[in-house]
Short mmCIF file of C-alpha atoms in Angstrom, two decimals:
data_model
loop_
_atom_site.label_atom_id
_atom_site.label_comp_id
_atom_site.label_asym_id
_atom_site.label_seq_id
_atom_site.Cartn_x
_atom_site.Cartn_y
_atom_site.Cartn_z
CA UNK A 10 -4.83 18.27 30.64
CA UNK A 11 -1.41 19.47 30.31
CA UNK A 12 1.89 17.57 31.59
CA UNK A 13 2.32 20.10 34.42
CA UNK A 14 -1.60 19.32 35.63
CA UNK A 15 -0.78 15.56 35.28
CA UNK A 16 2.48 15.65 36.93
CA UNK A 17 0.68 17.99 39.76
CA UNK A 18 -1.89 15.34 40.31
CA UNK A 19 1.03 12.73 40.69
CA UNK A 20 2.28 14.75 43.45
CA UNK A 21 -0.80 15.10 45.16
CA UNK A 22 -0.99 11.39 45.62
CA UNK A 23 -1.88 9.65 42.37
CA UNK A 24 -0.55 5.85 42.09
CA UNK A 25 0.28 6.13 38.48
CA UNK A 26 3.94 6.64 37.41
CA UNK A 27 4.84 10.16 36.06
CA UNK A 28 6.73 8.47 32.80
CA UNK A 29 3.41 6.70 32.08
CA UNK A 30 1.48 10.05 32.55
CA UNK A 31 3.86 11.58 30.15
CA UNK A 32 3.61 8.61 27.67
CA UNK A 33 -0.07 8.89 27.68
CA UNK A 34 0.03 12.65 26.81
CA UNK A 35 2.02 12.20 24.14
CA UNK A 36 0.11 9.56 22.60
CA UNK A 37 -3.49 11.05 23.30
CA UNK A 38 -2.35 14.59 21.98
CA UNK A 39 -1.03 13.01 18.82
CA UNK A 40 -3.72 10.54 17.98
CA UNK A 41 -6.32 13.47 18.37
CA UNK A 42 -4.30 15.67 16.16
CA UNK A 43 -5.71 16.47 12.82
CA UNK A 44 -2.46 16.65 11.00
CA UNK A 45 -1.24 13.54 12.53
CA UNK A 46 -4.58 11.76 11.33
CA UNK A 47 -4.47 13.24 8.05
CA UNK A 48 -0.89 12.69 7.23
CA UNK A 49 -1.36 8.74 8.20
CA UNK A 50 -4.52 8.71 6.30
CA UNK A 51 -2.80 10.33 3.23
CA UNK A 52 -0.06 7.79 3.33
CA UNK A 53 -2.67 4.70 3.58
CA UNK A 54 -4.26 6.09 0.55
CA UNK A 55 -0.86 6.52 -1.12
CA UNK A 56 -0.11 3.00 -0.42
CA UNK A 57 -3.39 1.48 -1.42
CA UNK A 58 -3.22 3.71 -4.40
CA UNK A 59 0.04 2.36 -5.71
CA UNK A 60 -0.81 -1.38 -5.04
CA UNK A 61 -3.96 -0.85 -6.86
CA UNK A 62 -2.14 0.62 -9.98
CA UNK A 63 0.39 -1.80 -10.05
CA UNK A 64 -2.58 -4.36 -10.03
CA UNK A 65 -4.34 -2.76 -12.80
CA UNK A 66 -1.17 -2.57 -14.71
CA UNK A 67 -0.66 -6.09 -14.56
CA UNK A 68 -4.16 -6.89 -15.69
CA UNK A 69 -4.24 -4.37 -18.27
CA UNK A 70 -3.85 -5.34 -21.85
CA UNK A 71 -1.95 -3.35 -24.37
CA UNK A 72 -3.72 -3.12 -27.77
CA UNK A 73 -1.25 -1.76 -30.47
CA UNK A 74 -1.67 -1.91 -34.13
CA UNK A 75 1.14 -2.94 -36.61
CA UNK A 76 1.14 -1.88 -40.11
CA UNK A 77 2.62 -4.23 -42.65
CA UNK A 78 3.20 -3.73 -46.38
CA UNK A 79 3.19 -6.86 -48.59
CA UNK A 80 6.77 -7.54 -48.11
CA UNK A 81 6.35 -7.78 -44.27
CA UNK A 82 2.81 -9.18 -43.92
CA UNK A 83 4.06 -12.79 -43.55
CA UNK A 84 6.54 -11.69 -40.73
CA UNK A 85 3.48 -9.32 -39.09
CA UNK A 86 1.44 -12.36 -39.03
CA UNK A 87 3.71 -14.42 -36.97
CA UNK A 88 4.09 -11.67 -34.75
CA UNK A 89 0.27 -11.22 -34.13
CA UNK A 90 0.12 -14.87 -33.44
CA UNK A 91 3.08 -15.16 -31.35
CA UNK A 92 2.67 -11.73 -29.08
CA UNK A 93 0.71 -13.48 -26.09
CA UNK A 94 3.60 -16.29 -25.88
CA UNK A 95 6.00 -13.13 -25.62
CA UNK A 96 3.95 -11.02 -23.43
CA UNK A 97 0.68 -11.60 -22.33
CA UNK A 98 -0.24 -8.21 -21.76
CA UNK A 99 0.31 -7.18 -25.45
CA UNK A 100 -2.35 -7.68 -28.04
CA UNK A 101 -1.18 -7.02 -31.52
CA UNK A 102 -3.29 -6.49 -34.52
CA UNK A 103 -2.10 -6.27 -38.12
CA UNK A 104 -3.28 -3.50 -40.44
CA UNK A 105 -2.27 -4.41 -44.10
CA UNK A 106 -0.98 -1.62 -46.05
CA UNK A 107 -0.55 -1.08 -49.92
CA UNK A 108 2.88 0.33 -49.92
CA UNK A 109 5.45 2.95 -47.88
CA UNK A 110 3.26 5.85 -49.16
CA UNK A 111 0.35 4.35 -47.49
CA UNK A 112 2.35 3.13 -44.41
CA UNK A 113 3.71 6.57 -43.57
CA UNK A 114 0.04 8.10 -44.20
CA UNK A 115 -1.19 5.55 -41.72
CA UNK A 116 1.45 6.61 -38.98
CA UNK A 117 0.47 10.06 -39.46
CA UNK A 118 -3.10 9.51 -39.08
CA UNK A 119 -2.68 7.25 -35.93
CA UNK A 120 -4.09 4.42 -38.08
CA UNK A 121 -1.36 2.20 -36.83
CA UNK A 122 1.16 2.38 -33.86
CA UNK A 123 4.16 1.27 -35.86
CA UNK A 124 5.27 0.10 -39.14
CA UNK A 125 7.41 -3.20 -39.83
CA UNK A 126 9.37 -3.43 -42.94
CA UNK A 127 12.36 -5.09 -44.12
CA UNK A 128 15.72 -3.10 -44.48
CA UNK A 129 19.20 -3.92 -45.39
CA UNK A 130 20.54 -6.58 -42.90
CA UNK A 131 17.27 -6.98 -40.88
CA UNK A 132 13.89 -5.37 -40.17
CA UNK A 133 12.98 -1.91 -38.91
CA UNK A 134 10.09 -0.54 -36.76
CA UNK A 135 9.06 2.74 -37.67
CA UNK A 136 6.72 4.94 -35.64
CA UNK A 137 5.37 8.32 -35.97
CA UNK A 138 7.24 10.26 -33.10
CA UNK A 139 7.82 8.20 -30.14
CA UNK A 140 8.95 4.41 -29.69
CA UNK A 141 6.08 1.68 -28.67
CA UNK A 142 8.00 0.04 -26.01
CA UNK A 143 5.70 -2.96 -25.40
CA UNK A 144 5.40 -3.33 -29.16
CA UNK A 145 9.34 -3.17 -29.75
CA UNK A 146 10.24 -5.92 -27.34
CA UNK A 147 7.87 -8.28 -28.72
CA UNK A 148 8.66 -7.57 -32.45
CA UNK A 149 12.20 -7.70 -31.48
CA UNK A 150 11.63 -11.40 -29.81
CA UNK A 151 9.30 -12.80 -32.47
CA UNK A 152 11.42 -11.51 -35.37
CA UNK A 153 14.85 -12.70 -34.11
CA UNK A 154 13.05 -16.43 -33.36
CA UNK A 155 11.45 -16.43 -36.68
CA UNK A 156 14.93 -15.53 -38.41
CA UNK A 157 16.94 -17.80 -36.34
CA UNK A 158 14.07 -20.97 -37.31
CA UNK A 159 14.64 -19.90 -40.96
CA UNK A 160 18.35 -20.00 -40.96
CA UNK A 161 18.37 -22.99 -39.25
CA UNK A 162 16.25 -24.79 -41.68
CA UNK A 163 18.55 -23.56 -44.31
CA UNK A 164 21.35 -25.25 -42.80
CA UNK A 165 19.37 -28.46 -41.97
CA UNK A 166 19.28 -27.74 -38.31
CA UNK A 167 16.98 -26.51 -35.86
CA UNK A 168 17.02 -23.28 -33.39
CA UNK A 169 17.23 -25.66 -30.36
CA UNK A 170 20.56 -27.41 -31.79
CA UNK A 171 21.99 -24.14 -32.64
CA UNK A 172 21.43 -22.42 -29.24
CA UNK A 173 22.17 -25.63 -27.26
CA UNK A 174 24.52 -24.72 -24.24
CA UNK A 175 24.14 -21.09 -24.53
CA UNK A 176 21.49 -20.51 -21.67
CA UNK A 177 22.91 -18.40 -18.63
CA UNK A 178 21.04 -18.68 -15.44
CA UNK A 179 21.71 -16.74 -12.49
CA UNK A 180 22.30 -17.77 -8.57
CA UNK A 181 23.36 -16.74 -5.17
CA UNK A 182 25.61 -18.35 -2.78
CA UNK A 183 23.02 -16.99 -0.23
CA UNK A 184 19.29 -17.12 -1.29
CA UNK A 185 17.99 -17.09 -4.63
CA UNK A 186 17.24 -14.94 -7.45
CA UNK A 187 13.76 -14.84 -7.42
CA UNK A 188 13.66 -13.83 -3.51
CA UNK A 189 16.40 -11.48 -4.32
CA UNK A 190 14.30 -9.45 -6.72
CA UNK A 191 11.34 -9.24 -4.17
CA UNK A 192 13.77 -8.45 -1.20
CA UNK A 193 15.05 -5.56 -3.39
CA UNK A 194 11.84 -3.99 -3.62
CA UNK A 195 10.17 -4.45 0.02
CA UNK A 196 13.79 -3.99 1.38
CA UNK A 197 13.18 -0.09 -0.28
CA UNK A 198 9.92 -0.07 1.86
CA UNK A 199 11.57 -1.00 4.90
CA UNK A 200 14.57 1.35 4.63
CA UNK A 201 12.34 4.25 3.64
CA UNK A 202 9.40 3.50 6.42
CA UNK A 203 12.35 3.72 9.31
CA UNK A 204 13.76 6.64 7.59
CA UNK A 205 10.53 8.44 7.44
CA UNK A 206 9.40 7.49 10.77
CA UNK A 207 12.52 8.37 12.49
CA UNK A 208 12.87 11.49 10.96
CA UNK A 209 9.08 12.76 11.33
CA UNK A 210 8.58 11.62 14.90
CA UNK A 211 12.28 12.76 15.94
CA UNK A 212 11.79 16.20 14.61
CA UNK A 213 8.40 16.51 16.40
CA UNK A 214 10.02 15.08 19.66
CA UNK A 215 12.81 17.55 19.38
CA UNK A 216 10.70 20.26 18.77
CA UNK A 217 8.54 19.62 21.60
CA UNK A 218 11.47 19.63 24.03
CA UNK A 219 12.35 22.92 22.69
CA UNK A 220 8.89 24.52 23.10
CA UNK A 221 8.92 23.31 26.88
CA UNK A 222 12.32 24.80 27.27
CA UNK A 223 11.78 28.11 25.38
CA UNK A 224 8.18 28.45 27.42
CA UNK A 225 9.93 27.58 30.57
CA UNK A 226 7.27 25.03 31.39
CA UNK A 227 9.91 22.59 31.63
CA UNK A 228 10.96 24.07 35.00
CA UNK A 229 7.58 23.42 36.51
CA UNK A 230 7.67 19.85 35.17
CA UNK A 231 11.05 19.28 36.76
CA UNK A 232 9.63 20.41 40.24
CA UNK A 233 7.05 17.86 39.98
CA UNK A 234 8.86 14.77 38.42
CA UNK A 235 12.21 13.57 37.59
CA UNK A 236 13.42 14.71 34.39
CA UNK A 237 14.21 11.07 33.32
CA UNK A 238 10.71 10.27 33.88
CA UNK A 239 9.83 12.94 31.17
CA UNK A 240 12.44 11.87 28.97
CA UNK A 241 11.08 7.96 29.21
CA UNK A 242 7.59 9.30 28.74
CA UNK A 243 8.46 11.29 25.71
CA UNK A 244 10.56 8.60 24.10
CA UNK A 245 7.94 5.77 24.90
CA UNK A 246 5.03 7.90 23.66
CA UNK A 247 6.61 8.70 20.17
CA UNK A 248 7.95 5.17 19.94
CA UNK A 249 4.49 3.74 20.56
CA UNK A 250 2.86 6.16 17.81
CA UNK A 251 5.60 5.24 15.31
CA UNK A 252 4.87 1.47 15.76
CA UNK A 253 1.09 2.00 15.49
CA UNK A 254 1.58 3.85 12.42
CA UNK A 255 4.03 1.54 10.90
CA UNK A 256 1.75 -1.58 11.74
CA UNK A 257 -0.93 0.41 9.96
CA UNK A 258 1.17 0.95 6.86
CA UNK A 259 2.64 -2.75 6.65
CA UNK A 260 -1.16 -4.34 7.16
CA UNK A 261 -2.57 -2.14 4.44
CA UNK A 262 0.51 -3.09 2.34
CA UNK A 263 0.27 -6.76 2.75
CA UNK A 264 -3.53 -6.93 2.55
CA UNK A 265 -2.93 -4.94 -0.99
CA UNK A 266 -0.23 -7.46 -2.28
CA UNK A 267 -2.78 -10.29 -1.43
CA UNK A 268 -4.94 -8.74 -4.36
CA UNK A 269 -1.77 -8.88 -6.93
CA UNK A 270 0.10 -11.60 -8.52
CA UNK A 271 2.54 -11.32 -5.78
CA UNK A 272 0.25 -12.72 -3.32
CA UNK A 273 2.35 -15.85 -3.51
CA UNK A 274 5.15 -14.34 -1.90
CA UNK A 275 3.26 -13.24 1.37
CA UNK A 276 4.20 -16.34 3.32
CA UNK A 277 7.98 -15.61 2.56
CA UNK A 278 7.30 -12.18 3.67
CA UNK A 279 5.49 -12.53 7.12
CA UNK A 280 8.74 -13.51 8.85
CA UNK A 281 10.96 -10.85 7.60
CA UNK A 282 8.28 -8.21 8.45
CA UNK A 283 8.13 -9.81 12.04
CA UNK A 284 11.70 -9.12 12.16
CA UNK A 285 11.77 -5.68 10.76
CA UNK A 286 9.31 -4.93 13.47
CA UNK A 287 11.73 -5.86 16.18
CA UNK A 288 14.68 -4.14 14.67
CA UNK A 289 12.61 -0.68 13.71
CA UNK A 290 11.54 -0.80 17.54
CA UNK A 291 15.16 -1.01 18.91
CA UNK A 292 16.54 1.14 16.43
CA UNK A 293 13.75 3.82 16.88
CA UNK A 294 14.21 3.98 20.51
CA UNK A 295 17.88 4.95 20.19
CA UNK A 296 17.46 7.27 17.76
CA UNK A 297 14.07 8.97 19.49
CA UNK A 298 16.25 9.38 22.69
CA UNK A 299 18.84 11.24 20.60
CA UNK A 300 16.24 13.44 19.08
CA UNK A 301 15.35 14.43 22.50
CA UNK A 302 18.75 15.31 23.56
CA UNK A 303 19.14 17.36 20.34
CA UNK A 304 16.22 19.38 21.27
CA UNK A 305 17.48 19.64 25.08
CA UNK A 306 20.84 21.36 23.61
CA UNK A 307 18.89 23.88 21.72
CA UNK A 308 17.48 27.01 23.67
CA UNK A 309 15.43 28.26 20.51
CA UNK A 310 13.86 26.69 17.46
CA UNK A 311 16.58 28.02 15.40
CA UNK A 312 19.33 26.16 17.35
CA UNK A 313 17.63 22.69 16.28
CA UNK A 314 19.38 22.47 12.65
CA UNK A 315 22.73 22.79 14.26
CA UNK A 316 22.17 20.54 17.31
CA UNK A 317 20.68 17.92 15.10
CA UNK A 318 22.90 18.02 12.25
CA UNK A 319 25.14 15.05 13.24
CA UNK A 320 21.92 12.97 13.94
CA UNK A 321 20.40 13.70 10.39
CA UNK A 322 23.48 13.09 8.56
CA UNK A 323 23.78 9.43 10.73
CA UNK A 324 20.22 8.88 9.45
CA UNK A 325 20.93 9.56 6.14
CA UNK A 326 23.96 7.42 6.05
CA UNK A 327 21.60 4.76 7.32
CA UNK A 328 19.08 5.41 4.38
CA UNK A 329 21.60 5.34 1.59
CA UNK A 330 23.90 2.57 3.31
CA UNK A 331 20.35 0.38 3.61
CA UNK A 332 19.78 0.96 0.00
CA UNK A 333 23.14 0.77 -1.80
CA UNK A 334 25.18 -1.66 0.21
CA UNK A 335 25.75 -5.29 -1.08
CA UNK A 336 28.02 -8.21 -0.96
CA UNK A 337 30.46 -8.38 2.14
CA UNK A 338 29.86 -4.86 3.23
CA UNK A 339 26.08 -5.44 3.76
CA UNK A 340 26.90 -8.53 5.72
CA UNK A 341 29.11 -6.61 8.02
CA UNK A 342 26.79 -3.50 8.21
CA UNK A 343 23.92 -5.83 9.18
CA UNK A 344 25.80 -6.48 12.52
CA UNK A 345 26.57 -2.64 13.31
CA UNK A 346 24.15 -0.32 15.06
CA UNK A 347 22.29 1.28 14.30
CA UNK A 348 22.57 0.83 10.19
CA UNK A 349 21.69 -2.95 11.28
CA UNK A 350 18.29 -1.91 11.89
CA UNK A 351 17.98 -1.24 8.17
CA UNK A 352 20.22 -3.80 6.68
CA UNK A 353 19.77 -6.97 8.50
CA UNK A 354 16.00 -6.71 7.32
CA UNK A 355 16.94 -6.63 3.72
CA UNK A 356 19.42 -9.57 4.16
CA UNK A 357 16.62 -11.60 5.91
CA UNK A 358 14.31 -10.85 2.77
CA UNK A 359 16.61 -12.01 0.49
CA UNK A 360 17.25 -15.21 2.21
CA UNK A 361 20.39 -17.29 3.03
CA UNK A 362 20.89 -15.93 6.41
CA UNK A 363 21.93 -18.31 9.42
CA UNK A 364 19.05 -18.65 12.07
CA UNK A 365 21.55 -16.85 14.67
CA UNK A 366 22.74 -14.08 12.64
CA UNK A 367 19.28 -11.91 13.05
CA UNK A 368 19.50 -12.96 17.00
CA UNK A 369 23.04 -11.37 17.41
CA UNK A 370 22.31 -8.41 15.07
CA UNK A 371 19.08 -7.74 17.42
CA UNK A 372 21.28 -8.03 20.49
CA UNK A 373 23.60 -5.76 19.56
CA UNK A 374 21.30 -3.31 18.21
CA UNK A 375 19.45 -3.68 21.91
CA UNK A 376 22.58 -3.28 23.46
CA UNK A 377 23.10 0.10 21.53
CA UNK A 378 19.98 1.41 22.17
CA UNK A 379 20.51 0.62 26.10
CA UNK A 380 23.63 2.63 25.93
CA UNK A 381 22.43 5.26 24.05
CA UNK A 382 19.70 5.66 26.49
CA UNK A 383 21.88 5.85 29.36
CA UNK A 384 24.11 8.45 27.90
CA UNK A 385 21.31 10.40 26.31
CA UNK A 386 19.51 10.53 29.55
CA UNK A 387 22.59 12.25 31.06
CA UNK A 388 22.65 14.69 28.53
CA UNK A 389 19.07 15.53 28.49
CA UNK A 390 19.10 15.92 32.25
CA UNK A 391 22.31 18.18 32.29
CA UNK A 392 21.30 20.41 29.34
CA UNK A 393 17.52 20.84 29.72
CA UNK A 394 17.57 23.55 32.29
CA UNK A 395 20.45 25.34 31.02
CA UNK A 396 19.14 28.32 29.03
CA UNK A 397 20.82 31.45 27.59
CA UNK A 398 22.08 29.95 24.24
CA UNK A 399 22.84 26.60 22.38
CA UNK A 400 24.53 24.31 24.81
CA UNK A 401 27.06 21.96 23.21
CA UNK A 402 27.55 18.05 24.14
CA UNK A 403 30.85 18.76 26.07
CA UNK A 404 29.17 21.49 28.06
CA UNK A 405 26.14 18.98 28.63
CA UNK A 406 28.26 16.09 29.74
CA UNK A 407 30.47 18.12 32.39
CA UNK A 408 27.54 20.22 33.66
CA UNK A 409 26.58 19.29 37.40
CA UNK A 410 23.73 16.84 38.29
#
């Protein structure tokens, strides 16, 4: 049933509110749309595949062969024995070679991944054409440790005595280093999901407004229900769809993490995730209303790029601000709507946030959303029925009710 049919039903005596009819139409039409379903399934598969690949990479053992000529067999044997202590995902096997010629031949024939041999001032790890990163890291660590041990013994000391007082640790005034590393990754996911949802659903909302305006069907709808009900239905419908899709992605992600070595972080992620949903809801409502205004200002699909440019720039500022801000700038931005929708959840993830800070930030964001909806509703109503060309914000605001 079309929106016009539903609103006609309302005018004929239906007890259901017009905005609820529009909301239901938006939800049902999108949920039954194949492109929406396929897009959601694709993202779920992508998330699950990425987490699965990460888990597989963590469990996978990198088996490498290290060639050693007579002058490096002793050091290579130490590397073979110590490799699991340096990186438990690297397994080193030593292949003894007669001389330099045999070592070069073994490299060219792929019999060994690298050849270890002494050079003036240290050791050299030679490979055929590309560096073996995991092997290089292990060899560098073990050789350094072994050389330090030998040198310390030569002067009647130990490595521990020589390195005493040289350890450097990291700390944060707010939160801790371990949570900061997790927050960096999960924070990126939060920022990306918000940007993706606001852009995709916003463009679709604006396009639907333009289609109804260009086909003049909005004039029929306006005769049956108040335009504010039409706006409310569209915003609420798309918000519901965005939240449903977001919850699907978050559930898949959290369940996937439970099968990886990061599962110990799940309890710490549950609270910030709940906060993110709240900030997402308030921020999305504000942006969805602005997208509807962008659609109402346009008279043709070609006009949407011009009418939505300020909004697109705002979203880009939110995206890059959410990723790049840190320190005092991040703290300040976490209270400024609508950037706070993505910055405050990142701060909560990192820890060190006072209990009242998210409440204040969410309250400010909700107030911003309320003002945006109030202003947007006026612009939407005054611009929607104006045809014949693109409407400016000044023209929409000064137009008669």
